[in-house]
Coordinates of C-alpha atoms in Angstrom, one line a residue:
Chain A
X1 CA 223.4 -21.2 108.0
X2 CA 226.5 -23.2 108.7
X3 CA 226.5 -26.6 110.2
X4 CA 225.8 -26.8 113.9
X5 CA 226.2 -29.7 116.3
X6 CA 223.1 -31.8 115.9
X7 CA 223.6 -33.5 119.3
X8 CA 223.9 -30.2 121.1
X9 CA 220.7 -28.9 119.4
X10 CA 218.9 -32.1 120.4
X11 CA 220.1 -31.8 123.9
X12 CA 218.7 -28.3 124.2
X13 CA 215.4 -29.4 122.6
X14 CA 215.1 -32.3 125.1
X15 CA 214.1 -29.6 127.6
X16 CA 211.1 -28.5 125.5
X17 CA 208.1 -30.9 125.8
X18 CA 205.0 -31.0 123.7
X19 CA 201.8 -31.6 125.7
X20 CA 198.7 -32.8 123.9
X21 CA 195.4 -32.6 125.8
X22 CA 192.5 -35.0 125.3
X23 CA 193.6 -35.9 121.8
X24 CA 191.0 -37.9 119.9
X25 CA 192.8 -39.1 116.7
X26 CA 195.7 -41.4 117.2
X27 CA 197.0 -40.3 113.8
X28 CA 197.5 -36.8 115.2
X29 CA 199.7 -38.3 118.0
X30 CA 201.7 -40.2 115.4
X31 CA 202.1 -37.1 113.2
X32 CA 203.2 -35.1 116.2
X33 CA 205.9 -37.6 117.0
X34 CA 207.2 -37.5 113.5
X35 CA 207.2 -33.7 113.4
X36 CA 209.0 -33.7 116.8
X37 CA 211.6 -36.2 115.8
X38 CA 212.3 -34.6 112.5
X39 CA 213.1 -31.3 114.3
X40 CA 215.0 -32.9 117.2
X41 CA 212.4 -32.8 120.0
X42 CA 211.9 -35.9 122.0
X43 CA 209.5 -35.5 124.8
X44 CA 205.7 -35.9 124.3
X45 CA 203.3 -35.8 127.2
X46 CA 199.7 -36.9 126.6
X47 CA 197.0 -35.7 129.0
X48 CA 194.1 -38.3 129.0
X49 CA 194.3 -39.3 125.3
X50 CA 191.0 -40.6 124.0
X51 CA 192.5 -43.6 122.2
X52 CA 195.8 -44.9 123.4
X53 CA 197.7 -47.0 122.4
X54 CA 196.6 -47.4 118.8
X55 CA 198.3 -48.8 115.6
X56 CA 197.7 -45.4 113.8
X57 CA 200.2 -43.8 116.2
X58 CA 203.0 -46.2 115.1
X59 CA 202.0 -46.0 111.5
X60 CA 202.1 -42.1 111.4
X61 CA 205.2 -41.9 113.6
X62 CA 207.2 -43.4 110.8
X63 CA 210.0 -45.0 112.7
X64 CA 210.2 -42.6 115.6
X65 CA 209.8 -45.7 117.8
X66 CA 212.2 -44.4 120.5
X67 CA 209.9 -41.4 121.0
X68 CA 206.8 -43.7 121.2
X69 CA 208.4 -45.6 124.0
X70 CA 209.2 -42.4 125.9
X71 CA 205.6 -41.1 125.7
X72 CA 204.4 -40.0 129.1
X73 CA 200.7 -40.4 129.9
X74 CA 199.3 -38.3 132.7
X75 CA 195.8 -37.8 134.2
X76 CA 195.9 -34.0 134.4
X77 CA 197.5 -31.0 132.7
X78 CA 198.8 -29.9 136.1
X79 CA 200.8 -33.1 136.2
X80 CA 202.1 -32.6 132.7
X81 CA 203.7 -29.2 133.4
X82 CA 204.4 -29.3 137.1
X83 CA 208.2 -29.1 136.8
X84 CA 208.2 -26.5 134.0
X85 CA 209.4 -23.0 134.2
X86 CA 207.9 -21.6 131.1
X87 CA 204.6 -22.8 129.7
X88 CA 202.9 -21.8 126.4
X89 CA 199.3 -22.5 125.6
X90 CA 198.4 -22.6 121.9
X91 CA 195.5 -20.4 121.0
X92 CA 193.8 -18.7 118.1
X93 CA 194.4 -15.0 118.2
X94 CA 190.9 -13.9 119.1
X95 CA 190.4 -15.5 122.5
X96 CA 188.1 -14.2 125.2
X97 CA 190.7 -14.2 127.9
X98 CA 193.4 -11.6 127.3
X99 CA 196.9 -13.0 127.9
X100 CA 200.4 -12.2 126.9
X101 CA 200.5 -13.4 123.4
X102 CA 203.6 -14.3 121.3
X103 CA 203.9 -15.5 117.7
X104 CA 205.5 -18.8 117.2
X105 CA 209.0 -17.4 116.3
X106 CA 209.5 -15.1 119.4
X107 CA 207.9 -17.8 121.5
X108 CA 210.5 -20.3 120.3
X109 CA 213.3 -17.8 120.8
X110 CA 212.1 -17.1 124.3
X111 CA 211.9 -20.9 125.0
X112 CA 215.4 -21.7 123.9
X113 CA 216.8 -18.7 125.8
X114 CA 215.1 -20.1 128.9
X115 CA 216.6 -23.5 128.2
X116 CA 220.1 -22.6 127.2
X117 CA 220.7 -19.5 129.4
X118 CA 218.7 -20.4 132.5
X119 CA 218.4 -24.2 132.4
X120 CA 214.6 -24.1 132.4
X121 CA 212.1 -26.6 131.4
X122 CA 209.6 -25.5 128.7
X123 CA 206.2 -26.9 127.7
X124 CA 203.9 -26.1 124.8
X125 CA 200.3 -27.2 125.3
X126 CA 198.1 -28.2 122.4
X127 CA 194.3 -28.6 122.8
X128 CA 191.6 -30.9 121.5
X129 CA 191.1 -31.2 117.8
X130 CA 187.6 -29.7 117.9
X131 CA 187.8 -27.0 120.5
X132 CA 191.3 -26.4 121.6
X133 CA 192.2 -25.6 125.2
X134 CA 189.6 -24.4 127.8
X135 CA 190.0 -21.0 129.4
X136 CA 191.1 -22.8 132.6
X137 CA 193.8 -24.6 130.8
X138 CA 195.0 -21.5 128.9
X139 CA 195.2 -19.7 132.2
X140 CA 197.9 -22.2 133.4
X141 CA 200.2 -20.9 130.7
X142 CA 202.7 -18.1 131.1
X143 CA 202.1 -17.0 127.6
X144 CA 199.8 -17.8 124.7
X145 CA 201.4 -18.6 121.4
X146 CA 199.8 -18.3 118.1
X147 CA 200.9 -19.2 114.5
X148 CA 200.3 -16.4 112.0
X149 CA 197.8 -17.7 109.5
X150 CA 195.5 -16.4 106.7
X151 CA 192.7 -14.8 108.7
X152 CA 190.2 -15.7 106.0
X153 CA 190.7 -19.4 106.5
X154 CA 193.1 -20.2 109.4
X155 CA 192.4 -23.8 110.1
X156 CA 195.7 -25.3 111.0
X157 CA 195.1 -28.7 112.5
X158 CA 196.9 -29.8 115.6
X159 CA 199.5 -31.9 113.8
X160 CA 200.3 -28.9 111.5
X161 CA 200.6 -26.6 114.4
X162 CA 203.0 -28.9 116.2
X163 CA 205.0 -29.1 113.0
X164 CA 205.4 -25.3 112.8
X165 CA 206.2 -24.9 116.5
X166 CA 208.8 -27.7 116.5
X167 CA 210.4 -26.2 113.4
X168 CA 210.6 -22.8 115.1
X169 CA 212.0 -24.5 118.3
X170 CA 214.7 -26.1 116.2
X171 CA 215.6 -22.9 114.3
X172 CA 215.9 -21.1 117.7
X173 CA 218.0 -23.9 119.1
X174 CA 220.3 -23.8 116.1
X175 CA 220.7 -20.1 116.3
X176 CA 221.6 -20.2 120.0
X177 CA 224.0 -23.1 119.5
X178 CA 225.7 -21.2 116.7
X179 CA 225.9 -18.0 118.8
X180 CA 227.6 -19.9 121.7
X181 CA 230.3 -21.2 119.3
X182 CA 230.9 -17.9 117.6
X183 CA 229.5 -14.9 119.4
X184 CA 230.7 -12.5 116.7
X185 CA 229.0 -14.4 113.9
X186 CA 225.8 -14.5 115.8
X187 CA 225.1 -10.8 115.2
X188 CA 223.8 -11.2 111.7
X189 CA 222.8 -14.9 111.7
X190 CA 219.1 -14.2 111.2
X191 CA 219.3 -12.0 108.2
X192 CA 222.1 -13.7 106.5
X193 CA 221.7 -15.4 103.2
X194 CA 224.2 -18.2 103.3
X195 CA 225.1 -20.8 100.8
X196 CA 227.2 -24.0 100.8
X197 CA 229.8 -24.3 98.2
X198 CA 232.1 -27.1 97.4
X199 CA 234.7 -24.7 96.2
X200 CA 235.9 -21.5 97.9
X201 CA 234.7 -18.3 96.4
X202 CA 237.3 -16.2 94.6
X203 CA 238.5 -13.1 96.2
X204 CA 238.0 -9.5 95.2
X205 CA 241.7 -9.5 94.2
X206 CA 241.2 -12.4 91.8
X207 CA 238.2 -10.7 90.2
X208 CA 240.5 -7.7 89.6
X209 CA 242.3 -10.0 87.1
X210 CA 239.1 -11.4 85.7
X211 CA 237.6 -8.1 84.5
X212 CA 240.7 -7.0 82.5
X213 CA 240.8 -10.5 81.0
X214 CA 237.2 -10.4 79.7
X215 CA 237.6 -6.8 78.5
X216 CA 240.8 -7.6 76.6
X217 CA 239.1 -10.6 75.0
X218 CA 236.1 -8.6 74.0
X219 CA 238.3 -5.8 72.6
X220 CA 240.3 -8.4 70.6
X221 CA 237.2 -9.8 69.0
X222 CA 236.0 -6.2 68.5
X223 CA 232.9 -6.7 70.5
X224 CA 234.1 -3.7 72.6
X225 CA 235.9 -0.7 71.4
X226 CA 238.6 -0.1 74.1
X227 CA 238.8 3.6 73.1
X228 CA 235.0 3.9 73.6
X229 CA 233.8 1.0 75.8
X230 CA 230.6 2.8 76.8
X231 CA 228.8 1.1 79.7
X232 CA 230.1 -2.4 78.9
X233 CA 232.8 -2.7 81.5
X234 CA 230.4 -1.5 84.2
X235 CA 227.8 -4.0 83.1
X236 CA 230.3 -6.8 83.2
X237 CA 231.3 -5.8 86.8
X238 CA 227.7 -5.6 87.9
X239 CA 226.9 -8.9 86.3
X240 CA 229.9 -11.0 87.6
X241 CA 230.1 -9.0 90.8
X242 CA 226.8 -10.3 92.0
X243 CA 227.5 -13.8 90.8
X244 CA 230.2 -14.5 93.3
X245 CA 232.2 -17.0 91.3
X246 CA 233.8 -20.0 93.0
X247 CA 237.3 -21.0 92.1
X248 CA 236.2 -23.7 89.6
X249 CA 233.8 -21.3 87.8
X250 CA 236.5 -18.6 87.7
X251 CA 239.0 -20.9 86.0
X252 CA 236.3 -22.2 83.7
X253 CA 235.4 -18.8 82.4
X254 CA 238.9 -17.6 82.1
X255 CA 239.7 -20.8 80.2
X256 CA 236.9 -19.9 77.7
X257 CA 238.2 -16.3 77.4
X258 CA 241.7 -17.7 76.6
X259 CA 240.3 -20.1 74.0
X260 CA 238.5 -17.3 72.3
X261 CA 241.7 -15.2 72.3
X262 CA 243.7 -18.0 70.9
X263 CA 241.1 -18.7 68.2
X264 CA 241.1 -15.0 67.3
X265 CA 244.9 -14.6 67.1
X266 CA 245.4 -17.9 65.3
X267 CA 247.4 -19.6 68.0
X268 CA 244.6 -22.2 68.3
X269 CA 242.9 -23.9 65.4
X270 CA 239.9 -26.2 65.2
X271 CA 240.8 -29.9 65.4
X272 CA 239.5 -30.4 61.9
X273 CA 242.3 -28.1 60.8
X274 CA 244.9 -29.7 63.1
X275 CA 246.6 -33.1 63.4
X276 CA 246.1 -33.3 67.2
X277 CA 242.9 -33.1 69.1
X278 CA 242.2 -30.8 72.1
X279 CA 240.5 -33.1 74.5
X280 CA 243.1 -32.2 77.2
X281 CA 241.6 -28.7 77.3
X282 CA 238.5 -30.3 78.9
X283 CA 240.3 -30.9 82.2
X284 CA 238.9 -27.8 83.8
X285 CA 235.3 -28.8 83.1
Chain B
X1 CA 204.1 -9.1 115.3
X2 CA 201.5 -6.4 114.8
X3 CA 198.6 -6.9 112.6
X4 CA 199.2 -6.6 108.9
X5 CA 196.8 -6.5 106.0
X6 CA 195.8 -10.0 105.3
X7 CA 194.7 -9.2 101.7
X8 CA 198.0 -7.5 100.9
X9 CA 199.9 -10.5 102.3
X10 CA 197.8 -12.9 100.2
X11 CA 198.3 -10.7 97.1
X12 CA 202.1 -11.0 97.5
X13 CA 201.8 -14.8 98.1
X14 CA 199.8 -15.2 94.9
X15 CA 203.1 -14.8 93.0
X16 CA 204.7 -17.8 94.8
X17 CA 203.6 -21.0 93.3
X18 CA 204.0 -24.5 94.7
X19 CA 204.9 -27.1 92.1
X20 CA 204.5 -30.8 92.9
X21 CA 206.2 -33.3 90.5
X22 CA 204.7 -36.8 89.9
X23 CA 202.9 -36.9 93.2
X24 CA 201.6 -40.4 94.0
X25 CA 199.3 -39.9 97.0
X26 CA 196.2 -37.7 96.5
X27 CA 196.3 -37.1 100.3
X28 CA 199.5 -35.2 99.9
X29 CA 198.0 -32.9 97.4
X30 CA 195.1 -32.3 99.7
X31 CA 197.4 -31.6 102.6
X32 CA 199.5 -29.3 100.5
X33 CA 196.4 -27.3 99.6
X34 CA 195.4 -27.0 103.2
X35 CA 198.9 -25.9 104.2
X36 CA 198.9 -23.4 101.4
X37 CA 195.5 -21.9 102.1
X38 CA 196.3 -21.7 105.8
X39 CA 199.3 -19.6 105.0
X40 CA 197.7 -17.5 102.3
X41 CA 199.2 -19.1 99.2
X42 CA 196.9 -20.0 96.4
X43 CA 198.6 -21.4 93.3
X44 CA 199.4 -25.1 93.0
X45 CA 200.8 -26.6 89.8
X46 CA 200.9 -30.4 89.4
X47 CA 203.3 -31.9 87.0
X48 CA 201.9 -35.3 85.9
X49 CA 200.3 -36.3 89.1
X50 CA 199.9 -40.1 89.4
X51 CA 196.3 -40.0 90.7
X52 CA 194.1 -37.0 89.8
X53 CA 191.4 -36.2 90.6
X54 CA 190.7 -38.2 93.7
X55 CA 188.3 -37.8 96.7
X56 CA 191.2 -37.8 99.1
X57 CA 192.4 -34.5 97.7
X58 CA 189.1 -32.9 98.6
X59 CA 188.9 -34.6 102.0
X60 CA 192.4 -33.5 103.1
X61 CA 192.1 -30.0 101.6
X62 CA 189.5 -29.3 104.3
X63 CA 187.4 -26.7 102.6
X64 CA 190.1 -25.1 100.4
X65 CA 187.8 -25.7 97.5
X66 CA 188.7 -22.5 95.7
X67 CA 192.3 -23.7 95.5
X68 CA 191.2 -27.1 94.2
X69 CA 189.4 -25.4 91.4
X70 CA 192.5 -23.4 90.5
X71 CA 194.9 -26.3 90.4
X72 CA 196.9 -26.3 87.2
X73 CA 197.9 -29.6 85.7
X74 CA 200.9 -29.6 83.3
X75 CA 202.8 -32.3 81.4
X76 CA 206.3 -31.1 82.1
X77 CA 208.3 -29.2 84.8
X78 CA 209.4 -26.8 82.1
X79 CA 205.8 -25.8 81.5
X80 CA 205.2 -25.3 85.2
X81 CA 208.0 -22.8 85.7
X82 CA 208.5 -21.2 82.3
X83 CA 207.3 -17.7 83.3
X84 CA 209.1 -17.8 86.6
X85 CA 212.1 -15.6 87.5
X86 CA 213.2 -17.3 90.6
X87 CA 212.9 -21.1 91.0
X88 CA 213.7 -23.2 94.1
X89 CA 214.2 -26.9 94.1
X90 CA 213.7 -28.7 97.4
X91 CA 216.5 -31.0 98.3
X92 CA 218.2 -32.8 101.1
X93 CA 221.4 -31.2 102.1
X94 CA 223.7 -34.0 100.9
X95 CA 223.2 -34.0 97.2
X96 CA 225.6 -35.1 94.6
X97 CA 225.3 -32.0 92.6
X98 CA 226.5 -28.9 94.5
X99 CA 224.2 -25.9 94.0
X100 CA 223.6 -22.7 95.7
X101 CA 221.7 -23.8 98.8
X102 CA 219.5 -21.8 101.1
X103 CA 217.7 -22.7 104.2
X104 CA 213.9 -22.3 104.2
X105 CA 214.0 -18.9 106.0
X106 CA 216.4 -17.0 103.8
X107 CA 214.9 -18.7 100.7
X108 CA 211.5 -17.3 101.7
X109 CA 213.0 -13.8 102.4
X110 CA 214.6 -13.9 99.0
X111 CA 211.4 -15.0 97.4
X112 CA 209.2 -12.3 98.9
X113 CA 211.8 -9.6 98.1
X114 CA 211.7 -10.8 94.5
X115 CA 207.9 -10.5 94.5
X116 CA 207.4 -7.3 96.4
X117 CA 210.4 -5.3 95.2
X118 CA 210.8 -6.6 91.7
X119 CA 207.4 -8.0 90.7
X120 CA 208.9 -11.5 90.0
X121 CA 207.2 -14.8 89.8
X122 CA 208.6 -17.5 92.2
X123 CA 208.2 -21.3 92.2
X124 CA 209.2 -23.9 94.8
X125 CA 209.4 -27.4 93.3
X126 CA 208.7 -30.5 95.4
X127 CA 209.6 -34.0 94.2
X128 CA 208.2 -37.5 94.4
X129 CA 207.3 -39.0 97.8
X130 CA 209.9 -41.8 97.4
X131 CA 212.8 -40.2 95.7
X132 CA 212.4 -36.4 95.4
X133 CA 213.6 -34.5 92.4
X134 CA 216.0 -35.9 89.7
X135 CA 219.3 -34.2 89.2
X136 CA 217.9 -32.9 85.9
X137 CA 215.0 -31.3 87.6
X138 CA 217.1 -29.9 90.4
X139 CA 219.4 -28.3 87.7
X140 CA 216.4 -26.2 86.5
X141 CA 216.3 -24.4 89.8
X142 CA 218.2 -21.2 90.6
X143 CA 218.7 -22.3 94.1
X144 CA 218.1 -25.4 96.2
X145 CA 216.2 -25.0 99.4
X146 CA 216.5 -27.2 102.4
X147 CA 214.6 -27.4 105.7
X148 CA 217.0 -27.7 108.7
X149 CA 216.1 -31.1 110.3
X150 CA 217.5 -33.5 112.9
X151 CA 220.3 -35.1 110.9
X152 CA 219.8 -38.4 112.8
X153 CA 216.3 -38.8 111.5
X154 CA 215.3 -36.1 109.0
X155 CA 212.3 -37.6 107.2
X156 CA 210.0 -34.7 106.6
X157 CA 207.4 -35.9 104.1
X158 CA 206.3 -33.7 101.2
X159 CA 203.2 -32.4 103.0
X160 CA 205.2 -31.4 106.1
X161 CA 207.9 -29.8 103.9
X162 CA 205.3 -27.7 102.1
X163 CA 203.8 -26.7 105.4
X164 CA 207.1 -25.3 106.6
X165 CA 207.9 -23.6 103.3
X166 CA 204.5 -22.0 103.2
X167 CA 204.8 -20.8 106.8
X168 CA 208.2 -19.2 106.0
X169 CA 206.7 -17.6 102.9
X170 CA 203.9 -16.1 105.0
X171 CA 206.3 -14.9 107.7
X172 CA 208.5 -13.2 105.0
X173 CA 205.4 -11.7 103.3
X174 CA 204.2 -10.3 106.6
X175 CA 207.6 -8.8 107.5
X176 CA 207.8 -7.1 104.1
X177 CA 204.2 -5.8 104.3
X178 CA 205.0 -4.4 107.7
X179 CA 208.1 -2.7 106.5
X180 CA 206.3 -1.0 103.7
X181 CA 203.9 0.5 106.2
X182 CA 206.8 1.5 108.5
X183 CA 209.7 2.8 106.4
X184 CA 212.0 3.1 109.4
X185 CA 211.7 -0.6 110.1
X186 CA 212.7 -1.2 106.6
X187 CA 216.2 0.4 107.0
X188 CA 218.0 -2.9 107.3
X189 CA 216.4 -4.4 104.2
X190 CA 218.4 -2.2 101.9
X191 CA 221.8 -3.8 102.5
X192 CA 220.4 -7.3 101.9
X193 CA 220.5 -9.5 98.8
X194 CA 218.4 -7.2 96.7
X195 CA 219.2 -4.6 94.1
X196 CA 217.1 -2.4 91.9
X197 CA 217.3 -3.3 88.3
X198 CA 216.8 -0.9 85.4
X199 CA 215.9 -3.8 83.2
X200 CA 213.4 -6.7 83.7
X201 CA 214.9 -10.0 84.6
X202 CA 214.6 -12.8 82.0
X203 CA 212.4 -15.7 82.6
X204 CA 213.2 -19.4 82.9
X205 CA 211.9 -19.9 79.3
X206 CA 214.4 -17.4 77.9
X207 CA 217.2 -19.1 79.9
X208 CA 216.3 -22.3 78.2
X209 CA 217.4 -20.7 75.0
X210 CA 220.5 -19.3 76.7
X211 CA 222.0 -22.6 77.8
X212 CA 221.8 -24.4 74.4
X213 CA 223.4 -21.3 72.9
X214 CA 226.5 -21.2 75.2
X215 CA 226.9 -25.0 74.9
X216 CA 226.7 -24.8 71.1
X217 CA 229.3 -22.0 71.1
X218 CA 231.6 -23.9 73.4
X219 CA 231.2 -27.1 71.3
X220 CA 232.1 -25.1 68.1
X221 CA 235.3 -23.8 69.6
X222 CA 235.9 -27.2 71.0
X223 CA 236.1 -26.1 74.5
X224 CA 233.4 -28.7 75.2
X225 CA 233.0 -32.1 73.6
X226 CA 229.3 -32.5 72.9
X227 CA 229.6 -36.3 73.0
X228 CA 231.3 -36.1 76.5
X229 CA 230.4 -32.7 78.0
X230 CA 231.2 -34.0 81.5
X231 CA 230.0 -31.6 84.2
X232 CA 230.3 -28.5 82.1
X233 CA 226.6 -28.0 81.2
X234 CA 225.7 -28.4 84.8
X235 CA 228.3 -26.0 86.0
X236 CA 227.0 -23.4 83.5
X237 CA 223.5 -23.8 84.7
X238 CA 224.5 -23.5 88.3
X239 CA 226.6 -20.4 87.5
X240 CA 224.1 -18.5 85.3
X241 CA 221.1 -19.9 87.3
X242 CA 222.1 -18.0 90.4
X243 CA 223.0 -14.8 88.5
X244 CA 219.5 -14.0 87.4
X245 CA 220.3 -12.1 84.2
X246 CA 218.4 -9.0 83.2
X247 CA 217.3 -8.5 79.7
X248 CA 220.3 -6.3 78.8
X249 CA 222.8 -8.7 80.2
X250 CA 221.1 -11.6 78.5
X251 CA 221.4 -10.0 75.1
X252 CA 224.9 -8.8 75.8
X253 CA 226.1 -12.3 76.6
X254 CA 224.2 -13.9 73.7
X255 CA 225.8 -11.2 71.5
X256 CA 229.2 -12.3 72.7
X257 CA 228.4 -16.0 72.0
X258 CA 227.2 -15.1 68.5
X259 CA 230.4 -13.1 67.8
X260 CA 232.6 -16.0 68.9
X261 CA 230.6 -18.4 66.7
X262 CA 230.9 -16.0 63.7
X263 CA 234.6 -15.6 64.4
X264 CA 235.0 -19.4 64.5
X265 CA 233.1 -20.2 61.4
X266 CA 234.6 -17.4 59.4
X267 CA 231.4 -15.3 58.8
X268 CA 233.0 -12.5 60.8
X269 CA 236.5 -11.2 60.5
X270 CA 238.5 -8.7 62.3
X271 CA 238.2 -5.2 61.0
X272 CA 241.9 -5.1 60.2
X273 CA 241.1 -7.8 57.7
X274 CA 238.0 -6.1 56.5
X275 CA 237.2 -2.9 54.7
X276 CA 234.4 -1.8 57.0
X277 CA 234.5 -1.4 60.7
X278 CA 232.2 -3.0 63.2
X279 CA 231.2 -0.1 65.5
X280 CA 227.6 -0.8 64.9
X281 CA 228.0 -4.0 66.9
X282 CA 228.5 -1.9 70.0
X283 CA 224.9 -0.9 70.2
X284 CA 224.0 -3.4 72.8
X285 CA 226.6 -2.2 75.2

């Protein structure tokens, strides 16, 4: 994924608040702040926290002091979400009340679309450490959101759940920010496998000079019979075709081929046989 | 996302190991186990943990006792990944050594395709709490993987990073499991990264014989100065690390290196200089 504007992503994410209801352990609040800040979220609302303030919050928040200062404490869940357009309640899959249920990823995509396209405010509500949200609280949500887990074990704690949700929110915000910049590129953003290179990749045209070079070198050292090369040229194309050489690597390999050719035809000799060294040939490494 | 077979997902994920190098805090090992088990991963390898065993591991692992029993302790990173085909090193984005870099999501997609379609073993390596992985350790990876974070803050700890990576691994495993059930949904998989190989891919251990061979050859033809190799060994690792050679290609390249060495030291001569031909050398093409 290419670079996106961090400030724009954070601005979008400022419209997604995390709401924690009746949290018992201050460490979970601190961990939540850290997870939020790492992913660019900034707004935490606590509904009747059991222990607040507490030094564990600051310790676990690991420098997210600006977020600590911005924490909002409210007496009721209603108060926490009253100005929101889209509210998610976190829930295990098998709840007694049936409700529209989304996995974390589509829930995040829906949230950021609501923010970016419709200027909405979004809340994600997390329940108590021991028993989550009550049915009444869950009923205040537009959707329930669940994180796909190993059904044989499935005990994400609240801090881990907030971590995953915040991560998905950031991924969705980045994808939407990128799409706005470059609508055409957005089409295949999700399935793309992208890499960062310090050197530009060589073109198909350059590779069309590479293959004749390696083949000529291999023929010269009689590793390949040019009259009967069998599958060798094809194997080389398959091998170097999937490697996607960058410019530096391309010149490095062609430099090696040239050295082998020179060695073979006697135009280059080992420095032990020569009066001058060859250290200048190192320049492309 | 519709229901998928939890056991099938876990079976796929059993081929993705988490490797933690020189971990200091037992709590991070415990949190890692919990994150892994929640997402269905089962294999944790510790390279020289600073404190092991320790009650904090059990406390934080929260009932993932089967995974605790299966922990593997090894003396070197080499040992931890020697039978792996695809190795990821976790890294911040701005590293001094440039390397093929994937975000967590495409890295997980690539991993699970390697497991499900090509029966490969995958490792994701996590570094020390204070300073991550060394450049030498990072150079053992085929790819670097990074988790997109708020660039103004970006301090995911190792347990949080493992949480996100394990989550993405599960999501990728679920998606592939679903596609297998529903071949039509799998249509868009085919044009992606993956290819069918007629030959098994070589392991990390085999590649650890490959790099010394190419370096020795390059030193012999004085393309590389073994006393001052500069960035060349690193560039070769980066280049051939991302290529994932299959067995045929591996032997093909090593055959070329050997031919160049023999040419250079005079143990092989061109057929024009010899009485017998060398067509039997073609057998590996």
